[in-house]
Amino acid sequence: MPRKVGFAIIGCGNIGPVHAAAIAAVSQAKLVAVSDVVEATAKKLGEQYGVPWFTDYRKMLELREVEAVCLCIPSGLRMDVAVDCAAAGKHVLSEKPLEVTTKKIDRILAATTRAGVKLGCIFQSRFADGSQLVREALDQGRFGKLVLGDAYIKWYRSPQYYASGKWRGTKKLDGGGALMNQGIHQIDLLQWFMGPVVSVKAQAKRALHEQLEVEDLAVALLEFENGAYGVIEGSTAIWPGHSARVEVHGTRGSVVLEDGAIKFWQFDQPAPVDKKVKKLMARESELGTGAADPLAGLKIEGHRRQIEDFAKAILRDRPPRIDGREGRNAVALIEAIYKAAETGKTVRLK
């Protein structure tokens, strides 16, 4: 029988059960333990999957069968826990963002490198069929010269959403608002498609949720290393919420993705794959949507694919497809956008 990687989950509320369901759907992985500071939350998930549950994750890390840990705790608490996991010899797969500052992420990178364990960051949107096809088209040069790349995250979050956790909408634990928490998936995709950003101009504010410490509306103008321009619009103040969109435009072709599903695909030179794309365009996104409710519209398939990749990375001793450096890149860009919005000046990343 093929060996399965033993996964544990730290943080059993909200996204934790998504990880548990995804792990259960991966043939190379098995859930072996869960932990949460709230006893009832840990017990509920542990009993659901028939695994030991803990309120102290350090005790859980003592289990030999725990090989990898999914971090599903508030964003600003991940550094210390990730460092502890690495010191215990456990591989780390963190929800996005990897942490709320690049300074904290660098400490995680140092700790995992020192311990010789693998580090990954959940960006399940890259694993969508549409996203993979765009990446292939880029690698094949079908877009010609890249001209413009955009990300639009026009979502809605209710006051009840922010009230559901004291950490939500705080600088210390959420790290930011519409960009750091919600828009980071599309920001990661945009950089994956278009390449590194070299400069940023931006504006940000609270348009609806005045009680927050962070933005619920931000607009940024980007210049990419390849000379292309870009726009990021992110909000949690737009009712009723719309599908997240990423656009890639070149001198020879254009593509539009909505929640990872292809909505527009056209190039000056046709290719055999275009017929496959036409069929995919009639299909719903395998990722679901976070337009109005972060969990109700989310499907596990993206997480399942990424956890499968992380398990295979451990079994085959290779890097995961999305490692800690990739997790850092998205946060670095968002930090630059926040700085540009705060100072009113152009911020250079390179």
PDB file of N, CA and C in Angstrom, residues 233-334:
ATOM      1  N   GLU A 233      -7.506  46.436  -8.424  1.00  0.00           N
ATOM      2  CA  GLU A 233      -8.614  47.037  -7.681  1.00  0.00           C
ATOM      3  C   GLU A 233      -9.107  46.002  -6.686  1.00  0.00           C
ATOM      4  N   GLY A 234      -9.090  46.351  -5.407  1.00  0.00           N
ATOM      5  CA  GLY A 234      -9.540  45.419  -4.389  1.00  0.00           C
ATOM      6  C   GLY A 234     -10.497  46.077  -3.420  1.00  0.00           C
ATOM      7  N   SER A 235     -11.601  45.389  -3.095  1.00  0.00           N
ATOM      8  CA  SER A 235     -12.571  45.963  -2.173  1.00  0.00           C
ATOM      9  C   SER A 235     -13.384  44.877  -1.496  1.00  0.00           C
ATOM     10  N   THR A 236     -13.833  45.177  -0.277  1.00  0.00           N
ATOM     11  CA  THR A 236     -14.842  44.354   0.403  1.00  0.00           C
ATOM     12  C   THR A 236     -16.069  45.210   0.706  1.00  0.00           C
ATOM     13  N   ALA A 237     -16.213  46.303  -0.022  1.00  0.00           N
ATOM     14  CA  ALA A 237     -17.312  47.242   0.220  1.00  0.00           C
ATOM     15  C   ALA A 237     -18.299  47.306  -0.935  1.00  0.00           C
ATOM     16  N   ILE A 238     -18.173  46.403  -1.896  1.00  0.00           N
ATOM     17  CA  ILE A 238     -18.998  46.470  -3.105  1.00  0.00           C
ATOM     18  C   ILE A 238     -20.077  45.391  -3.060  1.00  0.00           C
ATOM     19  N   TRP A 239     -21.313  45.827  -2.892  1.00  0.00           N
ATOM     20  CA  TRP A 239     -22.436  44.897  -2.805  1.00  0.00           C
ATOM     21  C   TRP A 239     -23.015  44.650  -4.198  1.00  0.00           C
ATOM     22  N   PRO A 240     -23.374  43.422  -4.535  1.00  0.00           N
ATOM     23  CA  PRO A 240     -23.422  42.227  -3.676  1.00  0.00           C
ATOM     24  C   PRO A 240     -22.155  41.391  -3.727  1.00  0.00           C
ATOM     25  N   GLY A 241     -21.128  41.863  -4.410  1.00  0.00           N
ATOM     26  CA  GLY A 241     -19.900  41.097  -4.611  1.00  0.00           C
ATOM     27  C   GLY A 241     -19.898  40.459  -5.990  1.00  0.00           C
ATOM     28  N   HIS A 242     -18.761  40.507  -6.658  1.00  0.00           N
ATOM     29  CA  HIS A 242     -18.643  39.998  -8.022  1.00  0.00           C
ATOM     30  C   HIS A 242     -17.493  39.001  -8.111  1.00  0.00           C
ATOM     31  N   SER A 243     -17.490  38.214  -9.158  1.00  0.00           N
ATOM     32  CA  SER A 243     -16.414  37.252  -9.373  1.00  0.00           C
ATOM     33  C   SER A 243     -15.071  37.977  -9.478  1.00  0.00           C
ATOM     34  N   ALA A 244     -14.051  37.392  -8.871  1.00  0.00           N
ATOM     35  CA  ALA A 244     -12.705  37.960  -8.961  1.00  0.00           C
ATOM     36  C   ALA A 244     -12.160  37.725 -10.372  1.00  0.00           C
ATOM     37  N   ARG A 245     -11.576  38.761 -10.943  1.00  0.00           N
ATOM     38  CA  ARG A 245     -11.165  38.695 -12.344  1.00  0.00           C
ATOM     39  C   ARG A 245      -9.680  39.018 -12.495  1.00  0.00           C
ATOM     40  N   VAL A 246      -9.004  38.262 -13.332  1.00  0.00           N
ATOM     41  CA  VAL A 246      -7.618  38.536 -13.713  1.00  0.00           C
ATOM     42  C   VAL A 246      -7.549  38.565 -15.225  1.00  0.00           C
ATOM     43  N   GLU A 247      -6.918  39.610 -15.758  1.00  0.00           N
ATOM     44  CA  GLU A 247      -6.817  39.770 -17.213  1.00  0.00           C
ATOM     45  C   GLU A 247      -5.351  39.851 -17.617  1.00  0.00           C
ATOM     46  N   VAL A 248      -5.026  39.208 -18.717  1.00  0.00           N
ATOM     47  CA  VAL A 248      -3.673  39.267 -19.288  1.00  0.00           C
ATOM     48  C   VAL A 248      -3.809  39.665 -20.756  1.00  0.00           C
ATOM     49  N   HIS A 249      -3.146  40.757 -21.129  1.00  0.00           N
ATOM     50  CA  HIS A 249      -3.262  41.285 -22.496  1.00  0.00           C
ATOM     51  C   HIS A 249      -1.875  41.470 -23.106  1.00  0.00           C
ATOM     52  N   GLY A 250      -1.723  40.970 -24.326  1.00  0.00           N
ATOM     53  CA  GLY A 250      -0.477  41.137 -25.055  1.00  0.00           C
ATOM     54  C   GLY A 250      -0.724  41.619 -26.467  1.00  0.00           C
ATOM     55  N   THR A 251       0.350  41.735 -27.233  1.00  0.00           N
ATOM     56  CA  THR A 251       0.234  42.229 -28.605  1.00  0.00           C
ATOM     57  C   THR A 251      -0.344  41.187 -29.552  1.00  0.00           C
ATOM     58  N   ARG A 252      -0.444  39.923 -29.061  1.00  0.00           N
ATOM     59  CA  ARG A 252      -0.952  38.867 -29.940  1.00  0.00           C
ATOM     60  C   ARG A 252      -2.084  38.050 -29.319  1.00  0.00           C
ATOM     61  N   GLY A 253      -2.512  38.436 -28.122  1.00  0.00           N
ATOM     62  CA  GLY A 253      -3.600  37.679 -27.519  1.00  0.00           C
ATOM     63  C   GLY A 253      -4.031  38.235 -26.180  1.00  0.00           C
ATOM     64  N   SER A 254      -5.247  37.850 -25.766  1.00  0.00           N
ATOM     65  CA  SER A 254      -5.804  38.293 -24.492  1.00  0.00           C
ATOM     66  C   SER A 254      -6.599  37.159 -23.849  1.00  0.00           C
ATOM     67  N   VAL A 255      -6.562  37.134 -22.498  1.00  0.00           N
ATOM     68  CA  VAL A 255      -7.327  36.148 -21.733  1.00  0.00           C
ATOM     69  C   VAL A 255      -7.931  36.826 -20.520  1.00  0.00           C
ATOM     70  N   VAL A 256      -9.144  36.428 -20.170  1.00  0.00           N
ATOM     71  CA  VAL A 256      -9.790  36.895 -18.940  1.00  0.00           C
ATOM     72  C   VAL A 256     -10.220  35.676 -18.130  1.00  0.00           C
ATOM     73  N   LEU A 257      -9.834  35.661 -16.854  1.00  0.00           N
ATOM     74  CA  LEU A 257     -10.249  34.618 -15.919  1.00  0.00           C
ATOM     75  C   LEU A 257     -11.203  35.208 -14.888  1.00  0.00           C
ATOM     76  N   GLU A 258     -12.231  34.463 -14.528  1.00  0.00           N
ATOM     77  CA  GLU A 258     -13.095  34.827 -13.412  1.00  0.00           C
ATOM     78  C   GLU A 258     -13.143  33.651 -12.443  1.00  0.00           C
ATOM     79  N   ASP A 259     -12.648  33.867 -11.231  1.00  0.00           N
ATOM     80  CA  ASP A 259     -12.569  32.802 -10.230  1.00  0.00           C
ATOM     81  C   ASP A 259     -11.875  31.566 -10.793  1.00  0.00           C
ATOM     82  N   GLY A 260     -10.855  31.783 -11.596  1.00  0.00           N
ATOM     83  CA  GLY A 260     -10.072  30.688 -12.157  1.00  0.00           C
ATOM     84  C   GLY A 260     -10.641  30.074 -13.419  1.00  0.00           C
ATOM     85  N   ALA A 261     -11.851  30.481 -13.815  1.00  0.00           N
ATOM     86  CA  ALA A 261     -12.476  29.950 -15.026  1.00  0.00           C
ATOM     87  C   ALA A 261     -12.262  30.907 -16.195  1.00  0.00           C
ATOM     88  N   ILE A 262     -11.966  30.372 -17.360  1.00  0.00           N
ATOM     89  CA  ILE A 262     -11.710  31.201 -18.539  1.00  0.00           C
ATOM     90  C   ILE A 262     -13.024  31.762 -19.080  1.00  0.00           C
ATOM     91  N   LYS A 263     -13.066  33.083 -19.228  1.00  0.00           N
ATOM     92  CA  LYS A 263     -14.249  33.757 -19.773  1.00  0.00           C
ATOM     93  C   LYS A 263     -13.972  34.380 -21.144  1.00  0.00           C
ATOM     94  N   PHE A 264     -12.708  34.646 -21.430  1.00  0.00           N
ATOM     95  CA  PHE A 264     -12.328  35.164 -22.751  1.00  0.00           C
ATOM     96  C   PHE A 264     -10.962  34.589 -23.086  1.00  0.00           C
ATOM     97  N   TRP A 265     -10.817  34.120 -24.315  1.00  0.00           N
ATOM     98  CA  TRP A 265      -9.563  33.479 -24.745  1.00  0.00           C
ATOM     99  C   TRP A 265      -9.441  33.678 -26.243  1.00  0.00           C
ATOM    100  N   GLN A 266      -8.508  34.528 -26.662  1.00  0.00           N
ATOM    101  CA  GLN A 266      -8.362  34.781 -28.102  1.00  0.00           C
ATOM    102  C   GLN A 266      -6.922  35.162 -28.424  1.00  0.00           C
ATOM    103  N   PHE A 267      -6.372  34.497 -29.455  1.00  0.00           N
ATOM    104  CA  PHE A 267      -5.011  34.762 -29.910  1.00  0.00           C
ATOM    105  C   PHE A 267      -5.014  34.920 -31.431  1.00  0.00           C
ATOM    106  N   ASP A 268      -4.013  35.632 -31.944  1.00  0.00           N
ATOM    107  CA  ASP A 268      -3.983  35.855 -33.389  1.00  0.00           C
ATOM    108  C   ASP A 268      -3.676  34.578 -34.163  1.00  0.00           C
ATOM    109  N   GLN A 269      -2.992  33.624 -33.495  1.00  0.00           N
ATOM    110  CA  GLN A 269      -2.678  32.348 -34.124  1.00  0.00           C
ATOM    111  C   GLN A 269      -3.370  31.219 -33.359  1.00  0.00           C
ATOM    112  N   PRO A 270      -4.293  30.496 -33.987  1.00  0.00           N
ATOM    113  CA  PRO A 270      -4.988  29.418 -33.286  1.00  0.00           C
ATOM    114  C   PRO A 270      -4.057  28.256 -32.971  1.00  0.00           C
ATOM    115  N   ALA A 271      -4.454  27.464 -31.965  1.00  0.00           N
ATOM    116  CA  ALA A 271      -3.687  26.291 -31.554  1.00  0.00           C
ATOM    117  C   ALA A 271      -4.679  25.187 -31.177  1.00  0.00           C
ATOM    118  N   PRO A 272      -4.236  23.925 -31.225  1.00  0.00           N
ATOM    119  CA  PRO A 272      -5.141  22.811 -30.903  1.00  0.00           C
ATOM    120  C   PRO A 272      -5.800  22.933 -29.535  1.00  0.00           C
ATOM    121  N   VAL A 273      -5.098  23.502 -28.570  1.00  0.00           N
ATOM    122  CA  VAL A 273      -5.643  23.610 -27.212  1.00  0.00           C
ATOM    123  C   VAL A 273      -6.870  24.516 -27.153  1.00  0.00           C
ATOM    124  N   ASP A 274      -7.046  25.373 -28.149  1.00  0.00           N
ATOM    125  CA  ASP A 274      -8.180  26.309 -28.140  1.00  0.00           C
ATOM    126  C   ASP A 274      -9.526  25.582 -28.121  1.00  0.00           C
ATOM    127  N   LYS A 275      -9.588  24.401 -28.741  1.00  0.00           N
ATOM    128  CA  LYS A 275     -10.830  23.628 -28.722  1.00  0.00           C
ATOM    129  C   LYS A 275     -11.149  23.153 -27.309  1.00  0.00           C
ATOM    130  N   LYS A 276     -10.122  22.735 -26.579  1.00  0.00           N
ATOM    131  CA  LYS A 276     -10.303  22.324 -25.182  1.00  0.00           C
ATOM    132  C   LYS A 276     -10.780  23.498 -24.349  1.00  0.00           C
ATOM    133  N   VAL A 277     -10.217  24.670 -24.618  1.00  0.00           N
ATOM    134  CA  VAL A 277     -10.594  25.874 -23.874  1.00  0.00           C
ATOM    135  C   VAL A 277     -12.064  26.206 -24.091  1.00  0.00           C
ATOM    136  N   LYS A 278     -12.529  26.077 -25.319  1.00  0.00           N
ATOM    137  CA  LYS A 278     -13.937  26.381 -25.618  1.00  0.00           C
ATOM    138  C   LYS A 278     -14.867  25.520 -24.776  1.00  0.00           C
ATOM    139  N   LYS A 279     -14.501  24.258 -24.573  1.00  0.00           N
ATOM    140  CA  LYS A 279     -15.313  23.370 -23.738  1.00  0.00           C
ATOM    141  C   LYS A 279     -15.258  23.792 -22.274  1.00  0.00           C
ATOM    142  N   LEU A 280     -14.063  24.184 -21.830  1.00  0.00           N
ATOM    143  CA  LEU A 280     -13.901  24.604 -20.439  1.00  0.00           C
ATOM    144  C   LEU A 280     -14.694  25.866 -20.139  1.00  0.00           C
ATOM    145  N   MET A 281     -14.841  26.736 -21.132  1.00  0.00           N
ATOM    146  CA  MET A 281     -15.519  28.014 -20.918  1.00  0.00           C
ATOM    147  C   MET A 281     -16.997  27.832 -20.574  1.00  0.00           C
ATOM    148  N   ALA A 282     -17.541  26.673 -20.889  1.00  0.00           N
ATOM    149  CA  ALA A 282     -18.948  26.403 -20.579  1.00  0.00           C
ATOM    150  C   ALA A 282     -19.121  25.804 -19.193  1.00  0.00           C
ATOM    151  N   ARG A 283     -18.005  25.626 -18.487  1.00  0.00           N
ATOM    152  CA  ARG A 283     -18.026  24.948 -17.197  1.00  0.00           C
ATOM    153  C   ARG A 283     -17.855  25.947 -16.057  1.00  0.00           C
ATOM    154  N   GLU A 284     -18.427  25.634 -14.909  1.00  0.00           N
ATOM    155  CA  GLU A 284     -18.232  26.466 -13.723  1.00  0.00           C
ATOM    156  C   GLU A 284     -16.808  26.315 -13.193  1.00  0.00           C
ATOM    157  N   SER A 285     -16.353  27.309 -12.455  1.00  0.00           N
ATOM    158  CA  SER A 285     -15.035  27.231 -11.836  1.00  0.00           C
ATOM    159  C   SER A 285     -14.993  26.103 -10.814  1.00  0.00           C
ATOM    160  N   GLU A 286     -13.889  25.349 -10.817  1.00  0.00           N
ATOM    161  CA  GLU A 286     -13.723  24.294  -9.826  1.00  0.00           C
ATOM    162  C   GLU A 286     -13.320  24.840  -8.464  1.00  0.00           C
ATOM    163  N   LEU A 287     -13.042  26.160  -8.403  1.00  0.00           N
ATOM    164  CA  LEU A 287     -12.625  26.776  -7.151  1.00  0.00           C
ATOM    165  C   LEU A 287     -13.788  27.326  -6.338  1.00  0.00           C
ATOM    166  N   GLY A 288     -14.890  27.665  -7.021  1.00  0.00           N
ATOM    167  CA  GLY A 288     -15.961  28.387  -6.340  1.00  0.00           C
ATOM    168  C   GLY A 288     -15.629  29.870  -6.296  1.00  0.00           C
ATOM    169  N   THR A 289     -16.362  30.622  -5.487  1.00  0.00           N
ATOM    170  CA  THR A 289     -16.151  32.065  -5.416  1.00  0.00           C
ATOM    171  C   THR A 289     -16.223  32.575  -3.989  1.00  0.00           C
ATOM    172  N   GLY A 290     -15.486  33.635  -3.729  1.00  0.00           N
ATOM    173  CA  GLY A 290     -15.539  34.276  -2.417  1.00  0.00           C
ATOM    174  C   GLY A 290     -16.174  35.650  -2.495  1.00  0.00           C
ATOM    175  N   ALA A 291     -16.992  35.872  -3.519  1.00  0.00           N
ATOM    176  CA  ALA A 291     -17.518  37.208  -3.795  1.00  0.00           C
ATOM    177  C   ALA A 291     -18.269  37.822  -2.624  1.00  0.00           C
ATOM    178  N   ALA A 292     -19.098  37.037  -1.947  1.00  0.00           N
ATOM    179  CA  ALA A 292     -19.912  37.583  -0.864  1.00  0.00           C
ATOM    180  C   ALA A 292     -19.738  36.850   0.454  1.00  0.00           C
ATOM    181  N   ASP A 293     -19.376  35.568   0.402  1.00  0.00           N
ATOM    182  CA  ASP A 293     -19.204  34.766   1.612  1.00  0.00           C
ATOM    183  C   ASP A 293     -17.939  33.940   1.447  1.00  0.00           C
ATOM    184  N   PRO A 294     -16.951  34.101   2.343  1.00  0.00           N
ATOM    185  CA  PRO A 294     -15.654  33.453   2.147  1.00  0.00           C
ATOM    186  C   PRO A 294     -15.685  31.936   2.184  1.00  0.00           C
ATOM    187  N   LEU A 295     -16.714  31.342   2.780  1.00  0.00           N
ATOM    188  CA  LEU A 295     -16.762  29.889   2.894  1.00  0.00           C
ATOM    189  C   LEU A 295     -17.901  29.254   2.120  1.00  0.00           C
ATOM    190  N   ALA A 296     -19.051  29.923   2.066  1.00  0.00           N
ATOM    191  CA  ALA A 296     -20.218  29.322   1.416  1.00  0.00           C
ATOM    192  C   ALA A 296     -19.967  29.018  -0.053  1.00  0.00           C
ATOM    193  N   GLY A 297     -19.191  29.877  -0.733  1.00  0.00           N
ATOM    194  CA  GLY A 297     -18.961  29.669  -2.159  1.00  0.00           C
ATOM    195  C   GLY A 297     -17.675  28.935  -2.477  1.00  0.00           C
ATOM    196  N   LEU A 298     -16.898  28.551  -1.437  1.00  0.00           N
ATOM    197  CA  LEU A 298     -15.596  27.930  -1.664  1.00  0.00           C
ATOM    198  C   LEU A 298     -15.724  26.423  -1.872  1.00  0.00           C
ATOM    199  N   LYS A 299     -15.067  25.911  -2.899  1.00  0.00           N
ATOM    200  CA  LYS A 299     -14.981  24.473  -3.128  1.00  0.00           C
ATOM    201  C   LYS A 299     -13.604  23.977  -2.683  1.00  0.00           C
ATOM    202  N   ILE A 300     -13.488  22.688  -2.379  1.00  0.00           N
ATOM    203  CA  ILE A 300     -12.220  22.165  -1.839  1.00  0.00           C
ATOM    204  C   ILE A 300     -11.235  21.763  -2.924  1.00  0.00           C
ATOM    205  N   GLU A 301     -11.639  21.757  -4.197  1.00  0.00           N
ATOM    206  CA  GLU A 301     -10.797  21.179  -5.231  1.00  0.00           C
ATOM    207  C   GLU A 301      -9.432  21.859  -5.346  1.00  0.00           C
ATOM    208  N   GLY A 302      -9.411  23.185  -5.261  1.00  0.00           N
ATOM    209  CA  GLY A 302      -8.131  23.877  -5.342  1.00  0.00           C
ATOM    210  C   GLY A 302      -7.205  23.481  -4.204  1.00  0.00           C
ATOM    211  N   HIS A 303      -7.736  23.432  -2.988  1.00  0.00           N
ATOM    212  CA  HIS A 303      -6.939  22.993  -1.836  1.00  0.00           C
ATOM    213  C   HIS A 303      -6.512  21.532  -2.010  1.00  0.00           C
ATOM    214  N   ARG A 304      -7.408  20.703  -2.511  1.00  0.00           N
ATOM    215  CA  ARG A 304      -7.062  19.297  -2.702  1.00  0.00           C
ATOM    216  C   ARG A 304      -5.865  19.157  -3.643  1.00  0.00           C
ATOM    217  N   ARG A 305      -5.876  19.897  -4.734  1.00  0.00           N
ATOM    218  CA  ARG A 305      -4.778  19.814  -5.699  1.00  0.00           C
ATOM    219  C   ARG A 305      -3.466  20.304  -5.094  1.00  0.00           C
ATOM    220  N   GLN A 306      -3.541  21.379  -4.309  1.00  0.00           N
ATOM    221  CA  GLN A 306      -2.299  21.896  -3.742  1.00  0.00           C
ATOM    222  C   GLN A 306      -1.777  20.999  -2.629  1.00  0.00           C
ATOM    223  N   ILE A 307      -2.654  20.460  -1.806  1.00  0.00           N
ATOM    224  CA  ILE A 307      -2.207  19.542  -0.754  1.00  0.00           C
ATOM    225  C   ILE A 307      -1.638  18.268  -1.368  1.00  0.00           C
ATOM    226  N   GLU A 308      -2.232  17.805  -2.451  1.00  0.00           N
ATOM    227  CA  GLU A 308      -1.681  16.645  -3.161  1.00  0.00           C
ATOM    228  C   GLU A 308      -0.266  16.945  -3.649  1.00  0.00           C
ATOM    229  N   ASP A 309      -0.059  18.135  -4.215  1.00  0.00           N
ATOM    230  CA  ASP A 309       1.280  18.519  -4.673  1.00  0.00           C
ATOM    231  C   ASP A 309       2.259  18.573  -3.506  1.00  0.00           C
ATOM    232  N   PHE A 310       1.813  19.113  -2.355  1.00  0.00           N
ATOM    233  CA  PHE A 310       2.703  19.220  -1.194  1.00  0.00           C
ATOM    234  C   PHE A 310       3.061  17.834  -0.667  1.00  0.00           C
ATOM    235  N   ALA A 311       2.093  16.922  -0.633  1.00  0.00           N
ATOM    236  CA  ALA A 311       2.370  15.550  -0.203  1.00  0.00           C
ATOM    237  C   ALA A 311       3.369  14.881  -1.137  1.00  0.00           C
ATOM    238  N   LYS A 312       3.191  15.058  -2.441  1.00  0.00           N
ATOM    239  CA  LYS A 312       4.122  14.476  -3.410  1.00  0.00           C
ATOM    240  C   LYS A 312       5.519  15.086  -3.271  1.00  0.00           C
ATOM    241  N   ALA A 313       5.570  16.382  -2.949  1.00  0.00           N
ATOM    242  CA  ALA A 313       6.869  17.035  -2.744  1.00  0.00           C
ATOM    243  C   ALA A 313       7.618  16.383  -1.588  1.00  0.00           C
ATOM    244  N   ILE A 314       6.883  16.041  -0.538  1.00  0.00           N
ATOM    245  CA  ILE A 314       7.509  15.370   0.619  1.00  0.00           C
ATOM    246  C   ILE A 314       7.937  13.953   0.244  1.00  0.00           C
ATOM    247  N   LEU A 315       7.052  13.208  -0.400  1.00  0.00           N
ATOM    248  CA  LEU A 315       7.347  11.824  -0.752  1.00  0.00           C
ATOM    249  C   LEU A 315       8.495  11.710  -1.748  1.00  0.00           C
ATOM    250  N   ARG A 316       8.607  12.664  -2.653  1.00  0.00           N
ATOM    251  CA  ARG A 316       9.629  12.608  -3.706  1.00  0.00           C
ATOM    252  C   ARG A 316      10.821  13.516  -3.408  1.00  0.00           C
ATOM    253  N   ASP A 317      10.768  14.185  -2.270  1.00  0.00           N
ATOM    254  CA  ASP A 317      11.829  15.104  -1.847  1.00  0.00           C
ATOM    255  C   ASP A 317      12.157  16.125  -2.935  1.00  0.00           C
ATOM    256  N   ARG A 318      11.127  16.834  -3.351  1.00  0.00           N
ATOM    257  CA  ARG A 318      11.282  17.927  -4.319  1.00  0.00           C
ATOM    258  C   ARG A 318      10.597  19.163  -3.757  1.00  0.00           C
ATOM    259  N   PRO A 319      10.874  20.347  -4.297  1.00  0.00           N
ATOM    260  CA  PRO A 319      10.191  21.554  -3.808  1.00  0.00           C
ATOM    261  C   PRO A 319       8.711  21.518  -4.163  1.00  0.00           C
ATOM    262  N   PRO A 320       7.846  22.064  -3.310  1.00  0.00           N
ATOM    263  CA  PRO A 320       6.440  22.205  -3.695  1.00  0.00           C
ATOM    264  C   PRO A 320       6.314  23.228  -4.818  1.00  0.00           C
ATOM    265  N   ARG A 321       5.247  23.132  -5.593  1.00  0.00           N
ATOM    266  CA  ARG A 321       5.091  24.043  -6.733  1.00  0.00           C
ATOM    267  C   ARG A 321       4.928  25.490  -6.275  1.00  0.00           C
ATOM    268  N   ILE A 322       4.380  25.697  -5.090  1.00  0.00           N
ATOM    269  CA  ILE A 322       4.284  27.047  -4.531  1.00  0.00           C
ATOM    270  C   ILE A 322       4.982  27.026  -3.181  1.00  0.00           C
ATOM    271  N   ASP A 323       6.197  27.557  -3.148  1.00  0.00           N
ATOM    272  CA  ASP A 323       6.994  27.490  -1.929  1.00  0.00           C
ATOM    273  C   ASP A 323       6.923  28.798  -1.139  1.00  0.00           C
ATOM    274  N   GLY A 324       7.713  28.875  -0.085  1.00  0.00           N
ATOM    275  CA  GLY A 324       7.681  30.055   0.778  1.00  0.00           C
ATOM    276  C   GLY A 324       8.090  31.331   0.080  1.00  0.00           C
ATOM    277  N   ARG A 325       9.009  31.237  -0.877  1.00  0.00           N
ATOM    278  CA  ARG A 325       9.431  32.434  -1.618  1.00  0.00           C
ATOM    279  C   ARG A 325       8.276  33.027  -2.413  1.00  0.00           C
ATOM    280  N   GLU A 326       7.469  32.154  -2.982  1.00  0.00           N
ATOM    281  CA  GLU A 326       6.300  32.630  -3.722  1.00  0.00           C
ATOM    282  C   GLU A 326       5.312  33.314  -2.777  1.00  0.00           C
ATOM    283  N   GLY A 327       5.167  32.749  -1.579  1.00  0.00           N
ATOM    284  CA  GLY A 327       4.314  33.379  -0.574  1.00  0.00           C
ATOM    285  C   GLY A 327       4.816  34.746  -0.179  1.00  0.00           C
ATOM    286  N   ARG A 328       6.120  34.912  -0.141  1.00  0.00           N
ATOM    287  CA  ARG A 328       6.722  36.200   0.207  1.00  0.00           C
ATOM    288  C   ARG A 328       6.472  37.245  -0.875  1.00  0.00           C
ATOM    289  N   ASN A 329       6.541  36.829  -2.149  1.00  0.00           N
ATOM    290  CA  ASN A 329       6.408  37.784  -3.253  1.00  0.00           C
ATOM    291  C   ASN A 329       5.084  38.543  -3.198  1.00  0.00           C
ATOM    292  N   ALA A 330       4.002  37.830  -2.910  1.00  0.00           N
ATOM    293  CA  ALA A 330       2.687  38.474  -2.877  1.00  0.00           C
ATOM    294  C   ALA A 330       2.602  39.493  -1.754  1.00  0.00           C
ATOM    295  N   VAL A 331       3.134  39.138  -0.587  1.00  0.00           N
ATOM    296  CA  VAL A 331       3.097  40.056   0.558  1.00  0.00           C
ATOM    297  C   VAL A 331       3.986  41.269   0.304  1.00  0.00           C
ATOM    298  N   ALA A 332       5.125  41.065  -0.353  1.00  0.00           N
ATOM    299  CA  ALA A 332       6.025  42.180  -0.660  1.00  0.00           C
ATOM    300  C   ALA A 332       5.331  43.211  -1.550  1.00  0.00           C
ATOM    301  N   LEU A 333       4.575  42.740  -2.537  1.00  0.00           N
ATOM    302  CA  LEU A 333       3.860  43.666  -3.412  1.00  0.00           C
ATOM    303  C   LEU A 333       2.768  44.408  -2.640  1.00  0.00           C
ATOM    304  N   ILE A 334       2.036  43.694  -1.800  1.00  0.00           N
ATOM    305  CA  ILE A 334       0.973  44.347  -1.025  1.00  0.00           C
ATOM    306  C   ILE A 334       1.565  45.364  -0.052  1.00  0.00           C
TER     307      ILE A 334
END
